[in-house]
Tab-separated table of C-alpha atoms in Angstrom:
chain	number	residue	atom	x	y	z
A	1	MET	CA	-126.151	-62.478	-27.580
A	2	ASN	CA	-127.840	-65.291	-26.645
A	3	LYS	CA	-125.248	-67.870	-28.608
A	4	ILE	CA	-122.157	-65.958	-26.751
A	5	ILE	CA	-123.963	-66.693	-23.386
A	6	ARG	CA	-124.204	-70.316	-24.189
A	7	LYS	CA	-120.794	-70.884	-25.630
A	8	PHE	CA	-119.707	-69.285	-22.396
A	9	LEU	CA	-121.807	-71.450	-19.660
A	10	ASN	CA	-120.664	-74.702	-22.048
A	11	PHE	CA	-117.058	-73.396	-21.561
A	12	ILE	CA	-117.375	-73.436	-18.110
A	13	ASP	CA	-119.600	-76.541	-17.568
A	14	LEU	CA	-118.471	-78.072	-14.352
A	15	GLN	CA	-120.329	-81.265	-15.570
A	16	LYS	CA	-117.893	-81.682	-18.790
A	17	GLY	CA	-115.419	-84.975	-18.144
A	18	GLU	CA	-117.439	-85.752	-15.028
A	19	GLU	CA	-116.603	-89.359	-13.714
A	20	ASP	CA	-119.453	-91.874	-13.122
A	21	GLN	CA	-120.814	-91.003	-10.101
A	22	LYS	CA	-121.334	-94.425	-8.865
A	23	LYS	CA	-117.713	-94.543	-9.293
A	24	VAL	CA	-116.710	-91.495	-7.391
A	25	LEU	CA	-118.893	-92.666	-4.715
A	26	GLU	CA	-117.092	-95.893	-4.420
A	27	ASN	CA	-113.716	-94.089	-4.367
A	28	ILE	CA	-114.718	-91.469	-1.466
A	29	ILE	CA	-116.175	-94.613	0.892
A	30	SER	CA	-113.043	-96.575	0.303
A	31	ASN	CA	-110.974	-93.652	1.611
A	32	ILE	CA	-113.003	-93.059	4.911
A	33	SER	CA	-112.063	-96.121	6.864
A	34	PHE	CA	-108.899	-95.642	9.053
A	35	ARG	CA	-107.849	-99.092	9.886
A	36	GLY	CA	-104.772	-101.206	9.259
A	37	SER	CA	-102.492	-99.724	6.605
A	38	ASN	CA	-104.384	-96.269	6.663
A	39	LEU	CA	-103.728	-95.692	10.340
A	40	TRP	CA	-99.799	-96.726	9.811
A	41	ILE	CA	-99.759	-94.225	6.891
A	42	LEU	CA	-101.395	-91.335	9.045
A	43	ALA	CA	-99.028	-92.676	12.095
A	44	CYS	CA	-96.104	-91.896	9.994
A	45	ALA	CA	-97.184	-88.862	8.032
A	46	ILE	CA	-97.856	-87.077	11.876
A	47	VAL	CA	-94.105	-88.071	13.076
A	48	ILE	CA	-92.615	-86.618	9.853
A	49	ALA	CA	-94.578	-83.309	10.152
A	50	SER	CA	-93.461	-83.289	13.752
A	51	VAL	CA	-89.858	-83.469	12.893
A	52	GLY	CA	-90.418	-80.811	10.181
A	53	LEU	CA	-92.109	-78.389	12.504
A	54	ASN	CA	-89.293	-79.548	15.168
A	55	VAL	CA	-86.624	-78.388	12.833
A	56	ASN	CA	-88.483	-75.832	11.063
A	57	SER	CA	-88.177	-77.602	7.814
A	58	THR	CA	-90.772	-76.366	5.153
A	59	ALA	CA	-89.795	-79.313	2.611
A	60	VAL	CA	-90.459	-81.894	5.242
A	61	ILE	CA	-93.735	-80.695	6.595
A	62	ILE	CA	-95.089	-80.603	2.692
A	63	GLY	CA	-93.872	-84.080	2.103
A	64	ALA	CA	-95.881	-85.228	5.142
A	65	MET	CA	-98.791	-83.558	4.025
A	66	LEU	CA	-98.641	-85.131	1.032
A	67	ILE	CA	-98.385	-88.849	2.620
A	68	SER	CA	-101.128	-87.636	4.958
A	69	PRO	CA	-104.673	-89.645	4.305
A	70	LEU	CA	-107.174	-87.183	6.440
A	71	MET	CA	-109.120	-85.794	3.241
A	72	GLY	CA	-110.774	-88.989	2.964
A	73	PRO	CA	-113.583	-88.677	6.109
A	74	ILE	CA	-113.430	-84.951	5.505
A	75	VAL	CA	-114.853	-85.141	2.191
A	76	GLY	CA	-116.645	-88.126	2.812
A	77	ALA	CA	-118.829	-86.209	5.453
A	78	GLY	CA	-119.335	-82.637	2.579
A	79	PHE	CA	-120.679	-86.051	0.321
A	80	GLY	CA	-122.683	-87.427	3.019
A	81	LEU	CA	-124.525	-84.359	3.842
A	82	GLY	CA	-125.240	-83.307	0.509
A	83	MET	CA	-126.874	-86.256	-0.237
A	84	TYR	CA	-128.414	-86.122	3.204
A	85	ASP	CA	-126.800	-89.445	3.800
A	86	PHE	CA	-126.591	-89.273	7.501
A	87	GLU	CA	-124.741	-93.002	7.789
A	88	LEU	CA	-122.267	-91.531	5.673
A	89	VAL	CA	-121.900	-88.491	7.486
A	90	LYS	CA	-121.903	-90.534	11.165
A	91	LYS	CA	-119.038	-92.986	9.830
A	92	SER	CA	-116.581	-90.191	7.966
A	93	ILE	CA	-117.105	-88.256	11.483
A	94	LYS	CA	-116.297	-91.340	13.307
A	95	ASN	CA	-113.326	-92.185	11.061
A	96	LEU	CA	-111.917	-88.222	11.030
A	97	ALA	CA	-112.700	-88.421	15.286
A	98	ILE	CA	-110.033	-91.724	15.391
A	99	ALA	CA	-107.800	-90.510	12.848
A	100	THR	CA	-107.770	-86.979	14.955
A	101	ILE	CA	-107.106	-88.764	18.363
A	102	VAL	CA	-104.186	-91.075	17.049
A	103	SER	CA	-102.522	-88.063	15.322
A	104	LEU	CA	-102.678	-85.990	18.720
A	105	ILE	CA	-101.294	-88.750	20.637
A	106	VAL	CA	-98.508	-89.613	18.494
A	107	SER	CA	-97.404	-86.043	17.749
A	108	THR	CA	-97.969	-85.201	22.064
A	109	LEU	CA	-95.610	-88.327	22.576
A	110	TYR	CA	-92.915	-87.555	19.677
A	111	PHE	CA	-92.676	-83.613	21.128
A	112	TYR	CA	-93.118	-85.226	24.808
A	113	ILE	CA	-89.954	-87.080	24.083
A	114	SER	CA	-88.091	-84.876	21.948
A	115	PRO	CA	-85.353	-82.973	23.453
A	116	PHE	CA	-85.922	-79.780	21.021
A	117	LYS	CA	-89.227	-77.729	22.501
A	118	GLU	CA	-87.597	-74.314	21.018
A	119	VAL	CA	-90.788	-72.557	19.142
A	120	GLN	CA	-90.028	-72.806	15.543
A	121	SER	CA	-91.608	-70.306	12.908
A	122	GLU	CA	-93.484	-73.249	11.238
A	123	LEU	CA	-95.373	-74.011	15.014
A	124	LEU	CA	-96.295	-70.255	15.382
A	125	ALA	CA	-97.549	-70.344	11.971
A	126	ARG	CA	-100.430	-72.818	12.948
A	127	THR	CA	-101.365	-71.157	16.244
A	128	SER	CA	-103.506	-67.779	15.049
A	129	PRO	CA	-106.037	-68.599	12.267
A	130	ASN	CA	-107.483	-66.071	10.208
A	131	ILE	CA	-110.016	-65.150	7.110
A	132	TYR	CA	-107.230	-65.907	5.034
A	133	ASP	CA	-106.989	-69.540	6.569
A	134	VAL	CA	-110.616	-69.768	6.076
A	135	LEU	CA	-110.253	-68.756	1.895
A	136	ILE	CA	-107.597	-71.498	1.581
A	137	ALA	CA	-109.890	-74.250	2.861
A	138	PHE	CA	-112.818	-73.459	1.287
A	139	PHE	CA	-111.129	-72.725	-2.019
A	140	GLY	CA	-108.791	-75.590	-1.660
A	141	GLY	CA	-111.467	-77.786	-0.668
A	142	LEU	CA	-113.214	-77.026	-3.941
A	143	VAL	CA	-110.587	-77.902	-6.016
A	144	GLY	CA	-110.283	-81.287	-4.537
A	145	VAL	CA	-113.495	-81.889	-4.725
A	146	ILE	CA	-113.628	-81.113	-8.727
A	147	ALA	CA	-110.524	-83.374	-9.025
A	148	VAL	CA	-111.953	-85.863	-7.089
A	149	THR	CA	-115.197	-85.959	-9.441
A	150	ARG	CA	-113.382	-85.943	-12.862
A	151	VAL	CA	-112.721	-88.660	-15.355
A	152	GLU	CA	-108.807	-87.577	-15.332
A	153	LYS	CA	-107.800	-86.471	-11.904
A	154	GLY	CA	-105.116	-84.358	-12.831
A	155	ASN	CA	-102.253	-82.664	-10.570
A	156	PRO	CA	-104.669	-80.409	-8.412
A	157	ILE	CA	-104.714	-83.241	-5.550
A	158	PRO	CA	-101.477	-83.385	-4.223
A	159	GLY	CA	-101.667	-79.479	-4.439
A	160	VAL	CA	-104.387	-79.588	-2.122
A	161	ALA	CA	-103.035	-81.443	0.376
A	162	ILE	CA	-100.220	-79.194	0.468
A	163	ALA	CA	-102.457	-75.763	0.394
A	164	THR	CA	-105.486	-77.010	2.732
A	165	ALA	CA	-102.502	-78.413	5.464
A	166	LEU	CA	-104.294	-80.420	7.964
A	167	MET	CA	-101.178	-81.903	9.547
A	168	PRO	CA	-99.251	-79.459	10.723
A	169	PRO	CA	-102.451	-77.870	12.900
A	170	LEU	CA	-102.287	-81.428	14.501
A	171	CYS	CA	-98.925	-81.590	15.247
A	172	THR	CA	-99.016	-78.063	16.538
A	173	ALA	CA	-101.922	-79.150	19.043
A	174	GLY	CA	-99.780	-81.745	20.011
A	175	TYR	CA	-96.730	-79.808	20.826
A	176	GLY	CA	-99.119	-77.733	22.800
A	177	LEU	CA	-100.111	-80.624	24.915
A	178	ALA	CA	-96.588	-82.044	25.335
A	179	THR	CA	-95.128	-78.624	26.760
A	180	GLY	CA	-98.507	-77.915	28.811
A	181	ASN	CA	-99.079	-74.564	26.235
A	182	TYR	CA	-102.628	-74.536	25.845
A	183	LEU	CA	-103.069	-71.645	24.082
A	184	PHE	CA	-100.854	-73.287	21.041
A	185	PHE	CA	-103.074	-76.196	21.593
A	186	GLY	CA	-106.448	-74.162	21.197
A	187	GLY	CA	-105.158	-71.724	18.368
A	188	ALA	CA	-103.746	-74.885	16.556
A	189	LEU	CA	-107.098	-77.311	16.989
A	190	TYR	CA	-109.413	-74.111	16.118
A	191	LEU	CA	-107.249	-73.806	12.370
A	192	TYR	CA	-106.964	-77.814	12.410
A	193	THR	CA	-111.224	-77.415	12.485
A	194	ILE	CA	-111.583	-74.422	9.855
A	195	ASN	CA	-109.743	-76.742	7.433
A	196	CYS	CA	-111.815	-79.613	8.390
A	197	VAL	CA	-115.223	-77.809	8.115
A	198	PHE	CA	-114.738	-75.627	5.364
A	199	ILE	CA	-113.468	-78.388	3.097
A	200	CYS	CA	-116.310	-80.228	3.845
A	201	ILE	CA	-118.874	-77.311	2.943
A	202	ALA	CA	-116.998	-77.307	-0.703
A	203	THR	CA	-117.370	-80.617	-0.677
A	204	PHE	CA	-121.363	-80.115	0.137
A	205	ILE	CA	-121.881	-77.251	-2.433
A	206	ILE	CA	-120.068	-79.273	-5.673
A	207	VAL	CA	-121.951	-82.022	-4.389
A	208	LYS	CA	-125.216	-80.183	-4.629
A	209	PHE	CA	-124.469	-78.624	-7.746
A	210	LEU	CA	-123.316	-81.875	-9.694
A	211	LYS	CA	-126.972	-82.973	-8.425
A	212	TYR	CA	-125.828	-86.138	-6.896
A	213	PRO	CA	-128.843	-88.811	-6.081
A	214	ILE	CA	-130.333	-88.311	-2.598
A	215	ALA	CA	-129.516	-91.177	-0.424
A	216	LYS	CA	-132.587	-90.503	1.752
A	217	GLN	CA	-135.919	-88.436	0.991
A	218	ILE	CA	-136.368	-86.016	3.941
A	219	ASP	CA	-139.001	-83.301	4.095
A	220	LEU	CA	-138.577	-79.714	4.115
A	221	LYS	CA	-138.397	-79.141	7.724
A	222	HIS	CA	-135.321	-81.638	7.989
A	223	GLN	CA	-133.729	-80.015	4.795
A	224	LYS	CA	-134.368	-76.462	6.254
A	225	GLN	CA	-132.702	-78.009	9.754
A	226	VAL	CA	-129.576	-79.232	7.588
A	227	LYS	CA	-128.982	-75.994	6.379
A	228	GLN	CA	-129.391	-73.864	9.588
A	229	GLY	CA	-126.739	-76.290	10.953
A	230	ILE	CA	-124.545	-75.914	8.539
A	231	THR	CA	-125.077	-71.971	8.759
A	232	ALA	CA	-124.675	-71.306	12.326
A	233	LEU	CA	-120.899	-73.914	11.724
A	234	LEU	CA	-120.121	-71.283	9.280
A	235	LEU	CA	-120.494	-68.215	11.713
A	236	ILE	CA	-118.869	-70.093	14.556
A	237	MET	CA	-115.840	-70.430	12.465
A	238	ILE	CA	-116.024	-67.588	10.536
A	239	ILE	CA	-116.618	-64.891	13.308
A	240	PRO	CA	-113.510	-65.386	15.686
A	241	SER	CA	-111.140	-65.897	12.123
A	242	VAL	CA	-112.261	-62.539	11.047
A	243	TYR	CA	-111.418	-61.148	14.355
A	244	PHE	CA	-107.797	-62.518	13.996
A	245	ALA	CA	-107.521	-61.605	10.722
A	246	TYR	CA	-108.116	-57.593	11.742
A	247	ARG	CA	-105.612	-58.468	14.491
A	248	LEU	CA	-103.098	-59.424	11.589
A	249	PHE	CA	-103.665	-56.717	9.400
A	250	ASP	CA	-103.884	-54.037	12.319
A	251	GLU	CA	-100.510	-55.732	13.238
A	252	LYS	CA	-98.780	-55.017	10.075
A	253	LYS	CA	-100.199	-51.543	9.560
A	254	TYR	CA	-98.585	-50.794	13.102
A	255	ILE	CA	-94.944	-52.276	12.179
A	256	GLN	CA	-95.210	-50.198	8.798
A	257	ARG	CA	-96.199	-47.086	11.101
A	258	THR	CA	-93.062	-47.871	13.703
A	259	GLU	CA	-90.548	-48.605	10.836
A	260	GLU	CA	-91.621	-45.193	9.108
A	261	PHE	CA	-91.538	-43.804	12.194
A	262	ILE	CA	-87.544	-44.618	13.048
A	263	GLU	CA	-86.667	-44.627	9.630
A	264	LYS	CA	-87.669	-40.546	9.768
A	265	GLU	CA	-86.311	-39.777	13.042
A	266	PHE	CA	-82.856	-41.509	13.900
A	267	PRO	CA	-81.174	-43.201	10.594
A	268	GLN	CA	-81.750	-40.247	8.539
A	269	LYS	CA	-80.165	-37.910	11.453
A	270	GLU	CA	-77.282	-40.451	11.227
A	271	TYR	CA	-77.786	-42.182	14.429
A	272	THR	CA	-76.744	-45.706	14.079
A	273	LEU	CA	-79.442	-48.158	15.309
A	274	ILE	CA	-78.384	-51.421	16.754
A	275	TYR	CA	-81.169	-52.920	18.624
A	276	LYS	CA	-84.656	-52.477	17.668
A	277	LYS	CA	-87.509	-54.543	19.395
A	278	THR	CA	-91.525	-53.697	18.874
A	279	ASP	CA	-94.111	-55.385	21.244
A	280	TYR	CA	-97.419	-54.849	19.675
A	281	ASN	CA	-99.359	-57.193	22.383
A	282	THR	CA	-98.244	-55.212	25.726
A	283	ASN	CA	-100.698	-52.255	26.835
A	284	PRO	CA	-99.062	-50.201	26.130
A	285	LYS	CA	-97.291	-51.419	22.951
A	286	ILE	CA	-93.795	-50.667	23.497
A	287	ILE	CA	-90.932	-49.671	20.825
A	288	GLN	CA	-87.504	-50.585	22.466
A	289	LEU	CA	-84.462	-49.103	20.870
A	290	ALA	CA	-80.746	-49.057	21.338
A	291	PHE	CA	-78.464	-46.722	19.786
A	292	LEU	CA	-74.272	-47.655	18.724
A	293	SER	CA	-73.027	-44.190	21.039
A	294	LYS	CA	-75.463	-41.599	20.555
A	295	LYS	CA	-76.747	-40.772	24.270
A	296	PHE	CA	-80.398	-38.970	24.604
A	297	SER	CA	-81.372	-36.919	27.474
A	298	PRO	CA	-84.734	-37.489	29.186
A	299	ILE	CA	-85.765	-34.458	27.672
A	300	GLU	CA	-85.296	-35.866	23.848
A	301	ILE	CA	-86.947	-39.294	24.787
A	302	LYS	CA	-90.108	-37.383	26.110
A	303	SER	CA	-90.171	-35.347	22.682
A	304	PHE	CA	-89.702	-38.755	21.065
A	305	ASN	CA	-92.448	-40.072	22.596
A	306	GLN	CA	-94.925	-37.381	21.847
A	307	LYS	CA	-93.782	-37.285	17.824
A	308	LEU	CA	-95.490	-41.134	17.977
A	309	LYS	CA	-98.943	-39.724	17.898
A	310	GLU	CA	-98.086	-38.082	14.490
A	311	TYR	CA	-97.092	-41.244	13.172
A	312	ASP	CA	-100.383	-42.805	14.298
A	313	LEU	CA	-98.894	-44.880	17.249
A	314	MET	CA	-101.216	-44.311	19.706
A	315	ASN	CA	-101.205	-46.280	23.099
A	316	THR	CA	-97.119	-46.622	22.335
A	317	GLN	CA	-94.239	-46.446	24.911
A	318	LEU	CA	-91.084	-45.752	23.383
A	319	LEU	CA	-87.863	-46.938	25.386
A	320	ILE	CA	-84.474	-46.504	24.664
A	321	LYS	CA	-81.663	-48.638	26.304
A	322	GLN	CA	-79.092	-46.330	26.782
A	323	ASP	CA	-76.419	-48.970	28.805
A	324	THR	CA	-73.918	-49.014	25.674
A	325	PHE	CA	-70.837	-47.310	26.418
A	326	ASP	CA	-68.066	-45.729	25.382
A	327	LEU	CA	-64.320	-46.048	27.359
A	328	LYS	CA	-63.521	-42.359	26.562
A	329	ASN	CA	-66.380	-41.259	28.546
A	330	ASP	CA	-65.510	-43.952	31.373
A	331	ILE	CA	-62.752	-41.731	32.196
A	332	LEU	CA	-64.720	-38.907	33.514
A	333	ASN	CA	-67.076	-40.892	35.062
A	334	THR	CA	-64.553	-42.800	37.022
A	335	ILE	CA	-62.605	-39.787	37.820
A	336	ASN	CA	-65.452	-38.032	38.853
A	337	SER	CA	-66.521	-41.134	40.910
A	338	HIS	CA	-63.249	-41.032	42.860
A	339	LYS	CA	-62.696	-37.774	44.800
A	340	LYS	CA	-58.718	-38.183	44.316
A	341	SER	CA	-55.911	-35.440	44.343
A	342	GLY	CA	-54.538	-33.892	40.977
A	343	ALA	CA	-51.671	-36.104	41.001
A	344	ASP	CA	-53.717	-39.128	41.620
A	345	LYS	CA	-55.996	-38.122	38.915
A	346	ASP	CA	-53.096	-37.596	36.326
A	347	GLU	CA	-51.952	-40.950	36.882
A	348	LEU	CA	-55.719	-42.628	36.296
A	349	ILE	CA	-55.739	-40.522	33.621
A	350	ASN	CA	-52.713	-42.223	32.078
A	351	ASP	CA	-53.589	-45.303	33.258
A	352	LEU	CA	-56.924	-45.072	31.188
A	353	GLN	CA	-55.514	-43.331	28.568
A	354	LYS	CA	-53.081	-46.260	27.884
A	355	LYS	CA	-56.092	-48.659	28.250
A	356	ILE	CA	-57.565	-47.029	25.430
A	357	SER	CA	-54.666	-46.516	23.404
A	358	ASN	CA	-53.779	-51.102	23.727
A	359	TYR	CA	-57.969	-51.193	23.071
A	360	GLN	CA	-58.075	-48.922	20.210
A	361	ALA	CA	-55.058	-50.701	18.526
A	362	ASN	CA	-56.378	-54.077	19.200
A	363	ASN	CA	-59.366	-52.851	17.217
A	364	THR	CA	-57.204	-51.615	14.289
A	365	LYS	CA	-56.046	-55.169	14.069
A	366	VAL	CA	-58.977	-56.834	14.226
A	367	SER	CA	-60.468	-54.679	11.888
A	368	ASN	CA	-57.758	-55.422	9.431
A	369	GLU	CA	-57.967	-59.256	9.969
A	370	VAL	CA	-62.038	-59.035	9.071
A	371	ILE	CA	-61.041	-57.322	6.015
A	372	ILE	CA	-58.679	-60.314	4.998
A	373	LEU	CA	-60.804	-62.939	6.037
A	374	PHE	CA	-64.052	-61.241	4.509
A	375	PRO	CA	-63.123	-58.994	1.759
A	376	GLU	CA	-67.210	-58.375	1.249
A	377	ILE	CA	-67.452	-56.463	4.011
A	378	LYS	CA	-66.062	-53.038	5.337
A	379	PRO	CA	-65.427	-52.831	9.110
A	380	ILE	CA	-66.485	-49.044	10.464
A	381	ALA	CA	-65.930	-49.901	14.012
A	382	ILE	CA	-65.730	-51.880	17.009
A	383	THR	CA	-67.609	-50.595	20.201
A	384	GLN	CA	-68.695	-52.341	23.249
A	385	TYR	CA	-71.974	-52.040	25.456
A	386	ALA	CA	-72.555	-53.475	29.211
A	387	SER	CA	-74.883	-56.014	29.712
A	388	LYS	CA	-75.954	-58.068	33.006
A	389	ASN	CA	-72.740	-57.149	34.719
A	390	LYS	CA	-70.562	-57.852	31.349
A	391	THR	CA	-69.300	-56.097	28.223
A	392	ILE	CA	-70.126	-57.473	24.550
A	393	PRO	CA	-68.281	-56.404	21.664
A	394	VAL	CA	-70.037	-55.350	18.932
A	395	LEU	CA	-68.708	-55.067	14.861
A	396	LEU	CA	-70.353	-52.664	12.741
A	397	TYR	CA	-69.923	-53.079	9.111
A	398	LYS	CA	-70.770	-51.873	5.790
A	399	SER	CA	-71.440	-54.223	2.534
A	400	LYS	CA	-73.623	-54.325	-0.471
A	401	THR	CA	-75.886	-57.063	0.489
A	402	GLU	CA	-76.355	-58.926	4.018
A	403	LEU	CA	-73.543	-61.118	4.672
A	404	LYS	CA	-75.143	-64.899	4.306
A	405	LEU	CA	-76.096	-66.568	7.478
A	406	ASP	CA	-73.104	-68.976	7.274
A	407	SER	CA	-70.638	-66.125	6.829
A	408	LYS	CA	-72.196	-64.105	9.620
A	409	LYS	CA	-71.685	-67.505	11.907
A	410	LYS	CA	-68.417	-67.569	10.932
A	411	LEU	CA	-67.187	-64.256	11.430
A	412	THR	CA	-69.123	-64.275	15.295
A	413	ARG	CA	-67.131	-67.468	16.098
A	414	TRP	CA	-63.998	-66.264	14.852
A	415	LEU	CA	-64.719	-62.716	16.720
A	416	LYS	CA	-65.478	-64.625	19.994
A	417	GLN	CA	-62.101	-66.676	19.621
A	418	ARG	CA	-60.338	-63.516	18.202
A	419	LEU	CA	-61.462	-61.328	21.221
A	420	GLU	CA	-61.518	-63.805	23.691
A	421	LYS	CA	-65.095	-63.141	24.584
A	422	ASP	CA	-68.299	-65.410	25.417
A	423	SER	CA	-70.802	-62.676	23.214
A	424	VAL	CA	-70.032	-60.972	20.172
A	425	GLU	CA	-72.390	-58.793	18.043
A	426	VAL	CA	-72.608	-58.347	14.210
A	427	TYR	CA	-74.236	-55.574	12.660
A	428	ARG	CA	-74.652	-54.301	9.120
A	429	GLN	CA	-74.916	-50.355	8.860
A	430	ARG	CA	-78.270	-50.012	6.736
């Protein structure tokens, strides 16, 4: 049994393949400083990452992360803490502060002069850190430090640069400053701090495990103070991120329950849903829906609101938008609103029926043309709904798979031209 345990311990021995510790320290110290070329490389990487966030390009952001030299001073601080070399810690923190300030200035300037200031998904992803970001930073830091201390560096270093993602949060913080969105700035800076702290802590653990020589002998009291400081920093970083993780988990569960409610109460009853929006951060939470032609009475809407509790959707209000309309119903509304004689009503009915006939004939033509131009789809109906004193045509179609984005854009542009409308909406019946 002991032999098996020894073999296993030998198999996972981290000291196998370890680089000479003096060489490792020389490399660490040489990568700490942000002067000359390192500063220019950092500034260029920040611009590239900012462009990637601006145009929502993951590939460009990854490229910037691979270029970035930000890991150097963070790992240096971890080595300094592990060896009680407080001069190395000071030097690392000073250079990290310089790099951070330069990055914020460059990204803020970029987003300030950029004509495109829309919030993209890549930007949003860096504004709400949670416990998963802590885990990524910590284990990414472990991998990075283990790789740095090996004779054969291997492939982990680029992967660590991508996984720990130091550049995007800094650029997002710059975006927050440039646009005056201080919630973005605070969230992104918090994520950046989490990454820095937990990479540093991971480095500290590996340095202690590999028994790097202590640069300065300090008494037990000072060692205890260092450990207490690290523990306090961990708690400051972890507690808010656990809260954000809980919020994220709760939101996902809420959305799942919302989808279940909508699926069971509406499409299964053949009510065609054309609009859906969930506001999780309001009080009460709001679910907004709109249907192609179905109209619900206030009693029905009240009944649906009561059913929300059956799906564990507490503190939630269901709003059904009912400004969609059918031209046939418009006949009755128009007639009732005009208190005319029987002859006038007959004339009005004939006039509206002609309009409907022309509208339906035109729609049949459009549907036939759609089939020719886009054979992968089958039009079901072309209707309209009223929004802000104008009517917007809606095309509902069937297909085996969702239309590709380019095809959907092409179809929308063609419909605008064909129907002579500024706005057109296209939906697939699921």
